[in-house]
Amino acid sequence: MPDIPGASRVEISRDEVAHLADLARIDLSDAELDALAPQLSVILESIASISEVAADDIPPTSHALPLTNVFREDVVVPCLTAEQALSGAPAKEQQRFAVPRILGDEQ
Amino acid sequence: MGDLIRRSAADLADALAAGETTSVELTRVHLDRIAEVDGAVHAFLHIDTEGALAQAAASDARRAAGQLASPLDGVPIAVKDVLATDGLPTTCGSKILEGWIPPYDAEVVARLKAAGLPILGKTNMDEFAMGSSTEHSAYGPTHNPWDLDRIPGGSGGGSAAAVASFQAPLAIGTDTGGSIRQPGAVTGTVGVKPTYGGVSRYGLVAMANSLDQAGPVTRTVLDSALLHEVIGGHDAKDSTSIDQPLPALVDAARRGAAGDLTGVRIGVVKELTGEGYQSGVQQRFDEAVQLLVGAGATVVEVSCPNFVHALAAYYLIMPSEASSNLARFDAMRYGLRVLPEGIESPSAEDVMRATRDRGFGDEVKRRIILGTYALSSGYYDAYYGQAQKVRTLISRDFDTAFYSADVLVSPTAPTTAFRIGEKLDDPVAMYLNDIATIPANLAGVPGLSVPAGLADEDGLPVGFQVLAPAMADDRLYRVGAALEALLEKQWGGPLLDRAPTLEVAR
């Protein structure tokens, strides 16, 4: 195996999964963490070969058909009304999205 | 009436033109069929009886006034539940969007409406299109009409099963790694992934933006061409939309159906046959290639050595894009909001975490975590960066192959439909279903799956894949229609004539 992080020991620990879930803002249960860690290790093992494939001089592709400078005319076009934009909101107030508090106790 | 539902969309358009039927009648017989068989198939998540009949009545009025909106005006259609439909629920097969009613239409849906196709309802899918079996739908799996204990493919199993069980003559699917073509293969139907940028993604709920593409799901190649011409073409609302006219797709399908492929060079992709492919799949594929030779085509073997890395590249790029796309489900602006238990005055972040845990299913969580991992610092260059380079290598393989062949061919999927539940706990085995379809998404080239017959060992449908260079979608239709015509001549009718009769609920 090549000397890159992760691939030399394609194993992802339960703690790592918990950290990733935290980054992804998902409250995983203990049972989910137990199940996910080995599954992700297997998946990673099957894709780790990728690190050996492409040489440094190969340019990356982000989109298959590259398009540049896609502009439109600077004209007003119809858009959603405030009522439409709010129509799926879990909570709303005074024509705005109503959300839980956004600051923590320590702030 | 039993006859009407089995006819192709092209035939139905002719029947409408000849005054043999009306759009209201066509819509009604399909709604009746849904009521009869969808309890067992579960292709639909939502049915819009009233809306479809109103659109059908409007179509009949246009016809009476001599003002048809398109060649398919009045022919009903089903739409995968990943496309926003103004006023109709759009769930993406997820609990996090349960009950969400979009305030706008996806561009594909707007074009269907403008072309006069009544929308019967929304079809089932793997949650956020993540899967190859439709088992990852939060609303229960769809069943394959050929064998109700088997999967209909995925993620667009609902659209394919709807068409295969004659609940709709046409449907829309989306294909990120094979979600149109693989369900087509395992249900004995036709599916086309257009060139990336050929059909607008506006209003298509994104899984992986650089790979997602909507396209036709039908029973015949000509029907796909007709539908493709309705939904395709430039849209200023999608910045990756190709600003060029579509090739003449319907013409290509009609020309192909005449059965002459003289001068067409067909490349068999060495890396997409042989080991790992079920024997009955390989057999039907090899016979189909011989039929094309009989029609005048020349066959060459081409090698695309980097295709072996396509699955790995895909399972880094797709989850990376998906994990950032699905960050939008934050419980603030639309969709589910869950308050965490045991926290007094929870913060927005607490609510977000609880909502995403409750609202997302296992496969979605797996891919978000995998994508978060691949994008995190320290791993980015080794994984995501490398995957993007492999993407370049795969595009170069296609370029080289298309230098010696006009189209490339392979089996669409390595196996026939497997049993529901069989691969649910083995993600890697599930991912292998897309091994032959993924390269096209990575390179943005178009692909089609057409039925090639039934595998000897299990009597289940096999799909034949045709791939063409970007923006040469017409070649898919020419070769696909030729093969379809030659095979149906052998079979004495469409493959779906051999599907078992579904029990009708009363």
Coordinates of C-alpha atoms in Angstrom, one line a residue:
Chain A
M1 CA 0.0 0.0 0.0
P2 CA 1.3 3.5 -0.7
D3 CA 2.3 5.9 2.0
I4 CA -0.7 8.1 2.2
P5 CA -2.9 8.9 5.1
G6 CA -5.7 6.5 5.5
A7 CA -4.7 4.1 2.8
S8 CA -1.9 2.4 4.7
R9 CA -4.4 1.3 7.3
V10 CA -7.7 1.5 5.5
E11 CA -9.6 1.4 8.7
I12 CA -11.8 4.0 10.1
S13 CA -12.4 4.0 13.8
R14 CA -15.6 4.5 15.6
D15 CA -14.2 7.7 17.0
E16 CA -13.4 9.0 13.6
V17 CA -16.9 8.2 12.4
A18 CA -18.3 10.1 15.4
H19 CA -16.0 13.1 14.5
L20 CA -17.2 13.0 10.8
A21 CA -20.8 12.8 11.9
D22 CA -20.2 15.8 14.0
L23 CA -18.7 17.7 11.1
A24 CA -21.7 16.6 8.9
R25 CA -24.2 17.7 11.7
I26 CA -25.8 14.3 12.1
D27 CA -26.5 12.9 15.6
L28 CA -25.7 9.3 15.1
S29 CA -26.8 6.8 17.7
D30 CA -24.4 4.4 19.3
A31 CA -25.8 1.5 17.3
E32 CA -25.3 3.5 14.1
L33 CA -21.7 4.3 14.9
D34 CA -21.1 0.6 15.6
A35 CA -22.5 -0.4 12.3
L36 CA -21.0 2.4 10.2
A37 CA -17.4 2.1 11.2
P38 CA -16.7 -1.4 9.8
Q39 CA -18.9 -0.7 6.7
L40 CA -16.9 2.5 5.9
S41 CA -13.7 0.6 6.3
V42 CA -14.7 -2.0 3.7
I43 CA -15.8 0.7 1.3
L44 CA -12.6 2.7 1.8
E45 CA -10.6 -0.4 1.3
S46 CA -12.3 -1.0 -2.1
I47 CA -11.5 2.5 -3.3
A48 CA -8.1 3.1 -1.8
S49 CA -6.4 1.8 -5.0
I50 CA -7.2 5.2 -6.5
S51 CA -4.2 6.8 -4.8
E52 CA -1.8 4.8 -7.0
V53 CA -3.4 5.5 -10.4
A54 CA -2.8 9.0 -11.7
A55 CA 0.6 10.7 -12.0
D56 CA 1.2 14.2 -10.8
D57 CA 1.1 15.7 -14.3
I58 CA -2.5 14.6 -14.9
P59 CA -4.9 17.6 -14.6
P60 CA -8.0 17.1 -12.5
T61 CA -11.5 17.1 -14.1
S62 CA -14.2 18.7 -12.1
H63 CA -16.9 18.8 -14.9
A64 CA -16.9 16.5 -17.9
L65 CA -17.7 19.3 -20.4
P66 CA -15.9 22.4 -19.3
L67 CA -17.9 25.6 -19.9
T68 CA -16.6 29.0 -19.0
N69 CA -18.1 32.4 -18.5
V70 CA -21.7 31.4 -18.5
F71 CA -23.6 34.7 -18.3
R72 CA -27.1 35.8 -19.0
E73 CA -28.5 39.2 -19.9
D74 CA -28.9 41.5 -16.9
V75 CA -32.6 41.7 -17.0
V76 CA -35.2 41.2 -14.3
V77 CA -37.0 37.8 -14.5
P78 CA -39.9 36.6 -12.3
C79 CA -38.9 34.9 -9.0
L80 CA -40.7 33.3 -6.1
T81 CA -42.9 35.5 -3.9
A82 CA -42.1 35.6 -0.2
E83 CA -45.1 33.5 0.4
Q84 CA -44.0 30.9 -2.0
A85 CA -40.4 30.8 -0.7
L86 CA -41.8 30.4 2.9
S87 CA -44.4 27.8 1.9
G88 CA -42.3 24.8 3.0
A89 CA -40.8 26.4 6.1
P90 CA -41.1 24.4 9.3
A91 CA -41.8 27.7 11.1
K92 CA -42.2 31.3 9.9
E93 CA -42.8 34.7 11.4
Q94 CA -43.4 38.1 9.8
Q95 CA -42.5 36.9 6.3
R96 CA -39.3 35.3 7.6
F97 CA -38.0 31.8 8.4
A98 CA -38.3 31.3 12.1
V99 CA -35.3 29.4 13.5
P100 CA -34.1 28.1 16.9
R101 CA -31.6 30.2 18.7
I102 CA -28.3 30.4 16.7
L103 CA -25.9 31.3 19.6
G104 CA -24.6 28.9 22.2
D105 CA -24.5 29.6 25.9
E106 CA -20.7 30.3 25.8
Q107 CA -21.3 33.0 23.2
Chain B
M1 CA -58.7 -1.0 -23.1
G2 CA -56.2 -3.6 -22.1
D3 CA -54.6 -3.0 -25.5
L4 CA -54.1 0.8 -25.1
I5 CA -51.8 0.5 -22.1
R6 CA -49.5 -1.9 -23.9
R7 CA -48.9 0.4 -26.9
S8 CA -45.9 2.5 -27.3
A9 CA -46.1 6.3 -26.9
A10 CA -45.5 6.8 -30.6
D11 CA -48.4 4.5 -31.3
L12 CA -50.6 6.3 -28.8
A13 CA -49.7 9.7 -30.4
D14 CA -50.8 8.2 -33.8
A15 CA -54.0 6.9 -32.2
L16 CA -54.7 10.3 -30.8
A17 CA -54.0 11.9 -34.1
A18 CA -56.4 9.4 -35.8
G19 CA -59.1 10.2 -33.3
E20 CA -59.2 6.6 -32.1
T21 CA -58.8 7.7 -28.5
T22 CA -58.6 10.9 -26.4
S23 CA -56.0 12.0 -23.9
V24 CA -58.6 11.8 -21.2
E25 CA -59.3 8.1 -22.1
L26 CA -55.5 7.4 -22.2
T27 CA -55.0 9.0 -18.9
R28 CA -57.9 7.2 -17.3
V29 CA -56.8 3.8 -18.5
H30 CA -53.4 4.3 -17.0
L31 CA -54.8 5.6 -13.7
D32 CA -57.0 2.5 -13.7
R33 CA -54.0 0.3 -14.3
I34 CA -52.1 2.0 -11.4
A35 CA -55.1 1.3 -9.2
E36 CA -55.0 -2.4 -10.3
V37 CA -51.4 -3.3 -10.0
D38 CA -49.4 -0.7 -8.1
G39 CA -50.4 -2.2 -4.8
A40 CA -48.0 -5.1 -5.7
V41 CA -45.4 -3.1 -7.7
H42 CA -45.2 0.1 -5.7
A43 CA -43.8 2.2 -8.5
F44 CA -45.6 5.4 -7.4
L45 CA -45.2 7.5 -4.3
H46 CA -47.9 10.0 -5.3
I47 CA -50.7 9.8 -7.9
D48 CA -52.3 13.0 -9.2
T49 CA -55.6 11.8 -10.6
E50 CA -57.2 15.2 -10.7
G51 CA -54.3 17.1 -12.2
A52 CA -53.6 14.5 -14.8
L53 CA -57.2 14.4 -16.0
A54 CA -57.3 18.2 -16.1
Q55 CA -54.1 18.3 -18.2
A56 CA -55.6 15.6 -20.5
A57 CA -58.8 17.5 -21.0
A58 CA -56.8 20.6 -21.9
S59 CA -54.8 18.5 -24.4
D60 CA -58.0 17.2 -26.0
A61 CA -59.2 20.8 -26.2
R62 CA -56.0 21.8 -28.0
R63 CA -56.4 18.9 -30.4
A64 CA -59.9 19.9 -31.2
A65 CA -58.7 23.4 -31.9
G66 CA -55.9 22.1 -34.1
Q67 CA -53.2 23.6 -31.8
L68 CA -51.0 20.7 -30.7
A69 CA -48.2 21.6 -28.4
S70 CA -45.8 18.7 -29.4
P71 CA -45.9 15.3 -31.1
L72 CA -46.5 13.7 -27.6
D73 CA -49.3 16.1 -26.7
G74 CA -51.9 14.1 -24.7
V75 CA -49.6 11.1 -23.9
P76 CA -49.4 10.6 -20.1
I77 CA -46.1 10.3 -18.2
A78 CA -44.7 9.5 -14.8
V79 CA -42.0 11.6 -13.2
K80 CA -39.3 10.5 -10.8
D81 CA -39.8 12.0 -7.4
V82 CA -36.5 13.8 -7.5
L83 CA -37.8 16.5 -9.8
A84 CA -39.7 19.5 -8.3
T85 CA -43.3 19.6 -9.3
D86 CA -45.3 22.8 -8.5
G87 CA -48.1 21.8 -6.2
L88 CA -47.3 18.1 -6.1
P89 CA -45.3 16.4 -3.3
T90 CA -41.6 15.9 -4.0
T91 CA -39.9 13.7 -1.4
C92 CA -36.8 12.2 -3.2
G93 CA -37.8 9.0 -1.4
S94 CA -36.7 10.6 1.9
K95 CA -38.5 11.3 5.2
I96 CA -36.7 14.6 5.4
L97 CA -38.8 15.9 2.6
E98 CA -42.1 14.2 3.5
G99 CA -45.0 16.4 2.6
W100 CA -42.8 19.0 0.9
I101 CA -44.7 20.7 -1.9
P102 CA -42.4 22.7 -4.2
P103 CA -43.5 26.2 -5.2
Y104 CA -42.0 25.7 -8.7
D105 CA -41.5 23.2 -11.5
A106 CA -38.2 21.7 -12.5
E107 CA -37.4 22.8 -16.1
V108 CA -37.9 19.2 -17.3
V109 CA -41.4 19.2 -15.7
A110 CA -42.1 22.7 -17.2
R111 CA -41.2 21.3 -20.6
L112 CA -43.4 18.3 -20.2
K113 CA -46.3 20.5 -19.2
A114 CA -45.7 22.9 -22.1
A115 CA -45.6 19.9 -24.5
G116 CA -49.0 18.7 -23.2
L117 CA -48.0 15.5 -21.4
P118 CA -50.4 14.8 -18.5
I119 CA -48.4 13.9 -15.4
L120 CA -49.8 10.8 -13.7
G121 CA -47.7 11.0 -10.6
K122 CA -44.3 10.7 -9.0
T123 CA -42.3 7.5 -9.0
N124 CA -40.4 5.8 -6.2
M125 CA -36.6 5.9 -5.9
D126 CA -33.7 5.2 -3.6
E127 CA -33.5 8.0 -1.1
F128 CA -31.9 11.0 -2.9
A129 CA -31.1 8.6 -5.8
M130 CA -28.6 6.8 -3.7
G131 CA -28.8 3.1 -4.6
S132 CA -29.1 0.5 -7.3
S133 CA -32.2 -1.3 -6.1
T134 CA -34.9 1.2 -4.9
E135 CA -34.7 -0.6 -1.5
H136 CA -33.3 2.6 0.0
S137 CA -36.6 4.4 -0.4
A138 CA -37.9 5.6 2.9
Y139 CA -41.4 4.6 1.6
G140 CA -40.6 0.9 0.9
P141 CA -39.1 -0.8 -2.1
T142 CA -40.5 -1.1 -5.6
H143 CA -40.9 -4.6 -7.0
N144 CA -39.7 -5.8 -10.4
P145 CA -42.8 -6.7 -12.6
W146 CA -40.9 -9.7 -13.9
D147 CA -40.6 -11.2 -10.4
L148 CA -42.1 -9.3 -7.5
D149 CA -39.5 -10.7 -5.1
R150 CA -36.7 -9.0 -7.1
I151 CA -35.4 -5.5 -7.3
P152 CA -36.3 -3.3 -10.2
G153 CA -32.9 -1.6 -10.2
G154 CA -32.2 1.8 -8.9
S155 CA -32.2 4.5 -8.1
G156 CA -35.0 5.0 -10.7
G157 CA -36.7 1.6 -10.0
G158 CA -40.1 3.3 -9.8
S159 CA -39.9 4.9 -13.2
A160 CA -38.7 1.7 -14.9
A161 CA -41.2 -0.6 -13.1
A162 CA -44.1 1.9 -13.9
V163 CA -43.2 1.6 -17.6
A164 CA -42.5 -2.2 -17.5
S165 CA -45.9 -2.9 -15.8
F166 CA -47.8 -0.7 -18.3
Q167 CA -48.8 1.8 -15.6
A168 CA -47.3 4.6 -17.8
P169 CA -46.2 4.7 -21.4
L170 CA -43.4 7.1 -20.6
A171 CA -41.4 8.2 -17.5
I172 CA -38.6 10.5 -16.5
G173 CA -35.5 9.2 -14.7
T174 CA -32.2 10.6 -13.6
D175 CA -28.8 9.0 -13.9
T176 CA -25.8 9.8 -11.8
G177 CA -24.0 6.4 -12.0
G178 CA -26.5 4.3 -13.9
S179 CA -29.9 5.1 -12.3
I180 CA -31.7 5.2 -15.6
R181 CA -29.8 2.5 -17.5
Q182 CA -29.5 -0.2 -14.9
P183 CA -33.2 -0.2 -14.0
G184 CA -33.9 -0.3 -17.7
A185 CA -31.7 -3.4 -18.0
V186 CA -33.2 -5.4 -15.2
T187 CA -36.9 -4.5 -16.1
G188 CA -36.6 -5.1 -19.9
T189 CA -37.2 -1.5 -20.7
V190 CA -35.3 1.3 -22.5
G191 CA -33.5 4.1 -20.7
V192 CA -31.3 6.9 -21.9
K193 CA -28.8 9.1 -20.1
P194 CA -28.2 12.1 -22.3
T195 CA -24.9 13.9 -22.7
Y196 CA -24.2 15.8 -19.5
G197 CA -25.7 19.2 -20.0
G198 CA -28.1 18.0 -22.6
V199 CA -31.1 18.2 -20.3
S200 CA -31.6 20.9 -17.8
R201 CA -30.9 20.2 -14.1
Y202 CA -32.9 23.1 -12.9
G203 CA -35.3 21.8 -10.2
L204 CA -33.6 18.4 -10.1
V205 CA -32.7 17.8 -6.5
A206 CA -28.9 17.4 -6.7
M207 CA -27.0 14.3 -5.5
A208 CA -23.8 14.9 -7.4
N209 CA -24.0 18.0 -9.7
S210 CA -21.2 17.1 -12.0
L211 CA -22.7 13.7 -12.7
D212 CA -26.5 14.0 -12.5
Q213 CA -28.5 13.9 -15.7
A214 CA -32.3 13.5 -16.3
G215 CA -33.5 11.4 -19.3
P216 CA -36.2 9.2 -20.8
V217 CA -37.5 5.9 -19.5
T218 CA -39.6 4.1 -22.0
R219 CA -40.5 0.7 -23.6
T220 CA -39.1 1.5 -27.1
V221 CA -36.1 3.4 -28.5
L222 CA -38.3 5.6 -30.6
D223 CA -40.3 6.7 -27.6
S224 CA -37.1 7.7 -25.8
A225 CA -36.0 9.8 -28.8
L226 CA -39.4 11.5 -28.9
L227 CA -39.3 12.2 -25.1
H228 CA -35.6 13.3 -25.3
E229 CA -36.5 15.9 -27.9
V230 CA -39.3 17.3 -25.6
I231 CA -37.1 17.6 -22.5
G232 CA -33.7 18.4 -24.0
G233 CA -31.9 21.5 -25.2
H234 CA -30.4 24.6 -23.7
D235 CA -31.8 26.2 -20.5
A236 CA -30.3 29.4 -19.2
K237 CA -31.3 28.5 -15.7
D238 CA -28.7 25.7 -15.6
S239 CA -25.2 27.0 -16.0
T240 CA -23.9 23.7 -17.2
S241 CA -26.5 23.4 -19.9
I242 CA -25.1 23.0 -23.4
D243 CA -26.0 26.0 -25.6
Q244 CA -26.3 24.1 -28.8
P245 CA -29.2 22.4 -30.6
L246 CA -29.9 18.7 -30.0
P247 CA -29.0 16.3 -32.8
A248 CA -31.9 14.9 -34.7
L249 CA -32.8 12.1 -32.3
V250 CA -36.1 10.9 -33.7
D251 CA -34.8 10.8 -37.2
A252 CA -31.8 8.7 -36.0
A253 CA -34.2 6.3 -34.2
R254 CA -36.3 5.9 -37.4
R255 CA -33.3 5.4 -39.5
G256 CA -31.9 2.8 -37.1
A257 CA -35.1 0.9 -37.1
A258 CA -34.7 0.2 -40.8
G259 CA -31.9 -2.1 -39.6
D260 CA -29.0 -1.0 -41.8
L261 CA -25.8 -0.3 -39.9
T262 CA -23.4 -0.4 -42.9
G263 CA -20.3 1.6 -42.1
V264 CA -21.0 1.9 -38.4
R265 CA -17.9 1.0 -36.3
I266 CA -18.9 -0.7 -33.0
G267 CA -16.3 -0.9 -30.2
V268 CA -16.7 -3.7 -27.6
V269 CA -15.1 -2.5 -24.4
K270 CA -12.7 -5.2 -23.2
E271 CA -12.8 -4.1 -19.6
L272 CA -16.6 -4.2 -19.5
T273 CA -17.2 -7.9 -20.4
G274 CA -16.1 -11.3 -19.3
E275 CA -15.2 -11.8 -15.6
G276 CA -17.8 -10.7 -13.2
Y277 CA -20.6 -10.8 -15.7
Q278 CA -23.3 -13.4 -15.3
S279 CA -23.1 -16.0 -18.1
G280 CA -26.6 -15.4 -19.4
V281 CA -25.9 -11.7 -19.5
Q282 CA -22.6 -12.2 -21.5
Q283 CA -24.4 -14.7 -23.8
R284 CA -27.2 -12.3 -24.8
F285 CA -24.7 -9.5 -25.2
D286 CA -22.4 -11.5 -27.5
E287 CA -25.4 -12.6 -29.6
A288 CA -26.6 -8.9 -29.9
V289 CA -23.1 -7.9 -31.1
Q290 CA -23.4 -10.6 -33.8
L291 CA -26.8 -9.2 -34.9
L292 CA -25.2 -5.8 -35.3
V293 CA -22.5 -7.4 -37.5
G294 CA -25.2 -9.0 -39.5
A295 CA -26.7 -5.5 -40.0
G296 CA -23.5 -4.3 -41.6
A297 CA -21.6 -2.9 -38.6
T298 CA -18.0 -3.6 -38.1
V299 CA -16.8 -4.6 -34.7
V300 CA -13.5 -3.8 -33.0
E301 CA -12.3 -4.5 -29.5
V302 CA -11.3 -1.4 -27.7
S303 CA -9.4 -1.2 -24.4
C304 CA -10.2 1.5 -21.8
P305 CA -7.6 0.5 -19.2
N306 CA -8.6 3.2 -16.7
F307 CA -12.3 2.0 -16.5
V308 CA -11.2 -0.4 -13.8
H309 CA -10.7 2.6 -11.5
A310 CA -14.0 4.2 -12.4
L311 CA -15.9 2.7 -9.5
A312 CA -13.4 3.9 -7.0
A313 CA -13.3 7.4 -8.5
Y314 CA -17.1 7.5 -8.6
Y315 CA -17.4 6.4 -4.9
L316 CA -15.2 9.4 -3.9
I317 CA -16.5 12.1 -6.2
M318 CA -20.2 11.3 -5.8
P319 CA -20.3 11.1 -1.9
S320 CA -18.1 14.3 -1.8
E321 CA -20.6 16.2 -3.9
A322 CA -23.5 14.6 -2.2
S323 CA -22.3 15.5 1.3
S324 CA -22.0 19.1 0.4
N325 CA -25.3 19.2 -1.5
L326 CA -27.2 17.6 1.3
A327 CA -26.0 20.2 3.7
R328 CA -29.0 22.2 2.5
F329 CA -31.3 20.0 4.6
D330 CA -30.8 22.0 7.7
A331 CA -34.3 22.0 9.1
M332 CA -34.6 25.7 8.6
R333 CA -36.2 26.6 5.2
Y334 CA -38.1 23.4 4.2
G335 CA -38.5 19.8 5.1
L336 CA -38.5 18.1 8.4
R337 CA -37.6 19.8 11.7
V338 CA -37.0 17.6 14.7
L339 CA -36.4 19.0 18.2
P340 CA -33.8 16.9 20.1
E341 CA -35.1 15.1 23.2
G342 CA -33.9 16.2 26.6
I343 CA -32.5 19.5 25.6
E344 CA -34.3 22.6 26.8
S345 CA -34.1 25.5 24.3
P346 CA -32.1 23.6 21.7
S347 CA -29.9 25.6 19.4
A348 CA -30.3 25.7 15.6
E349 CA -27.3 23.3 15.4
D350 CA -28.9 20.9 17.9
V351 CA -32.1 20.9 15.8
M352 CA -30.1 20.3 12.6
R353 CA -28.3 17.3 14.1
A354 CA -31.4 15.7 15.4
T355 CA -33.3 16.3 12.2
R356 CA -30.6 14.9 9.9
D357 CA -30.4 11.8 12.1
R358 CA -34.1 11.2 12.0
G359 CA -34.7 12.4 8.4
F360 CA -31.9 10.6 6.5
G361 CA -31.8 6.8 5.9
D362 CA -28.7 4.5 6.3
E363 CA -27.4 4.8 2.8
V364 CA -27.6 8.6 2.8
K365 CA -25.8 8.8 6.1
R366 CA -23.1 6.4 4.8
R367 CA -22.5 8.6 1.8
I368 CA -22.5 11.8 3.7
I369 CA -19.9 10.5 6.1
L370 CA -17.8 9.0 3.3
G371 CA -17.9 12.4 1.5
T372 CA -17.1 14.3 4.6
Y373 CA -14.1 12.0 5.1
A374 CA -12.9 12.3 1.5
L375 CA -13.1 16.1 1.6
S376 CA -11.6 16.6 5.0
S377 CA -8.1 18.1 5.2
G378 CA -5.3 15.6 5.1
Y379 CA -7.3 13.2 2.8
Y380 CA -8.4 15.7 0.1
D381 CA -5.4 15.3 -2.2
A382 CA -5.1 11.5 -1.7
Y383 CA -8.8 10.8 -2.4
Y384 CA -10.9 13.6 -4.0
G385 CA -7.9 15.1 -5.9
Q386 CA -6.8 11.7 -7.2
A387 CA -10.4 10.8 -8.2
Q388 CA -10.6 13.9 -10.3
K389 CA -7.4 13.0 -12.0
V390 CA -8.8 9.5 -12.7
R391 CA -11.8 11.2 -14.2
T392 CA -9.4 12.8 -16.7
L393 CA -7.9 9.4 -17.5
I394 CA -11.3 7.9 -18.1
S395 CA -12.2 10.8 -20.5
R396 CA -9.0 10.2 -22.3
D397 CA -9.8 6.4 -22.6
F398 CA -13.1 7.4 -24.2
D399 CA -11.4 9.8 -26.6
T400 CA -9.0 7.1 -27.7
A401 CA -11.8 4.5 -28.0
F402 CA -14.0 6.8 -30.1
Y403 CA -11.1 7.3 -32.5
S404 CA -11.5 3.8 -33.7
A405 CA -15.3 3.3 -33.0
D406 CA -18.4 5.3 -33.5
V407 CA -20.1 3.8 -30.5
L408 CA -19.0 1.6 -27.6
V409 CA -21.1 -1.3 -26.3
S410 CA -21.2 -3.5 -23.2
P411 CA -23.7 -5.3 -21.0
T412 CA -25.6 -2.5 -19.1
A413 CA -25.4 -4.4 -15.7
P414 CA -23.2 -7.3 -14.7
T415 CA -26.2 -9.4 -13.5
T416 CA -29.9 -9.7 -13.9
A417 CA -32.3 -8.5 -11.1
F418 CA -31.3 -9.9 -7.7
R419 CA -33.6 -10.6 -4.8
I420 CA -34.9 -7.9 -2.6
G421 CA -32.8 -7.8 0.6
E422 CA -29.9 -9.9 -1.0
K423 CA -27.3 -7.0 -1.1
L424 CA -28.8 -4.6 1.4
D425 CA -26.2 -5.2 4.1
D426 CA -23.2 -5.3 1.6
P427 CA -22.7 -1.8 0.2
V428 CA -19.7 -2.8 -1.9
A429 CA -21.7 -5.6 -3.6
M430 CA -24.5 -3.2 -4.3
Y431 CA -22.1 -0.6 -5.7
L432 CA -20.8 -3.2 -8.2
N433 CA -24.1 -3.1 -10.1
D434 CA -23.0 0.2 -11.6
I435 CA -19.6 -0.9 -12.8
A436 CA -20.5 -0.7 -16.5
T437 CA -22.6 2.5 -16.4
I438 CA -20.4 4.8 -14.2
P439 CA -17.7 5.6 -16.8
A440 CA -20.2 7.5 -18.9
N441 CA -21.2 9.7 -16.0
L442 CA -17.6 10.5 -15.1
A443 CA -16.8 11.5 -18.7
G444 CA -20.2 13.1 -19.4
V445 CA -20.9 11.0 -22.5
P446 CA -24.4 9.7 -23.4
G447 CA -25.6 6.1 -22.9
L448 CA -28.6 4.0 -23.7
S449 CA -29.8 0.6 -22.4
V450 CA -32.0 -1.5 -24.6
P451 CA -33.3 -5.0 -23.8
A452 CA -31.2 -7.8 -25.2
G453 CA -33.3 -10.8 -24.2
L454 CA -33.6 -13.0 -21.1
A455 CA -30.8 -14.8 -19.4
D456 CA -31.0 -18.6 -19.8
E457 CA -30.3 -19.4 -16.1
D458 CA -33.1 -17.3 -14.6
G459 CA -35.3 -16.0 -17.4
L460 CA -34.8 -12.4 -16.4
P461 CA -34.1 -9.4 -18.7
V462 CA -30.6 -8.5 -19.8
G463 CA -29.7 -4.9 -21.0
F464 CA -27.4 -3.9 -23.8
Q465 CA -25.6 -0.6 -23.3
V466 CA -24.6 1.7 -26.1
L467 CA -22.3 4.7 -25.4
A468 CA -21.5 7.6 -27.8
P469 CA -19.3 10.7 -27.7
A470 CA -20.6 13.8 -26.0
M471 CA -23.3 15.5 -28.0
A472 CA -23.6 12.6 -30.4
D473 CA -26.7 11.2 -28.7
D474 CA -28.2 10.5 -32.1
R475 CA -25.8 7.6 -32.5
L476 CA -27.3 5.9 -29.4
Y477 CA -30.7 6.0 -31.0
R478 CA -29.6 4.7 -34.4
V479 CA -27.8 1.7 -33.0
G480 CA -30.3 1.1 -30.2
A481 CA -33.3 1.2 -32.6
A482 CA -31.5 -1.1 -35.1
L483 CA -30.8 -3.7 -32.4
E484 CA -34.3 -3.4 -31.0
A485 CA -35.8 -4.0 -34.5
L486 CA -33.5 -7.0 -35.2
L487 CA -34.2 -8.6 -31.8
E488 CA -38.0 -8.1 -32.0
K489 CA -38.0 -9.7 -35.4
Q490 CA -36.4 -12.8 -33.8
W491 CA -38.7 -12.7 -30.8
G492 CA -41.8 -12.0 -32.8
G493 CA -42.7 -9.0 -30.6
P494 CA -41.4 -6.9 -27.7
L495 CA -39.6 -8.6 -24.8
L496 CA -42.2 -7.3 -22.4
D497 CA -44.7 -9.7 -24.1
R498 CA -42.9 -12.4 -22.2
A499 CA -43.2 -10.8 -18.8
P500 CA -45.6 -12.6 -16.4
T501 CA -49.1 -11.2 -16.1
L502 CA -49.5 -9.2 -13.0
E503 CA -52.5 -10.1 -10.7
V504 CA -55.0 -7.4 -10.9
A505 CA -56.5 -6.0 -7.7
R506 CA -60.2 -5.2 -7.7

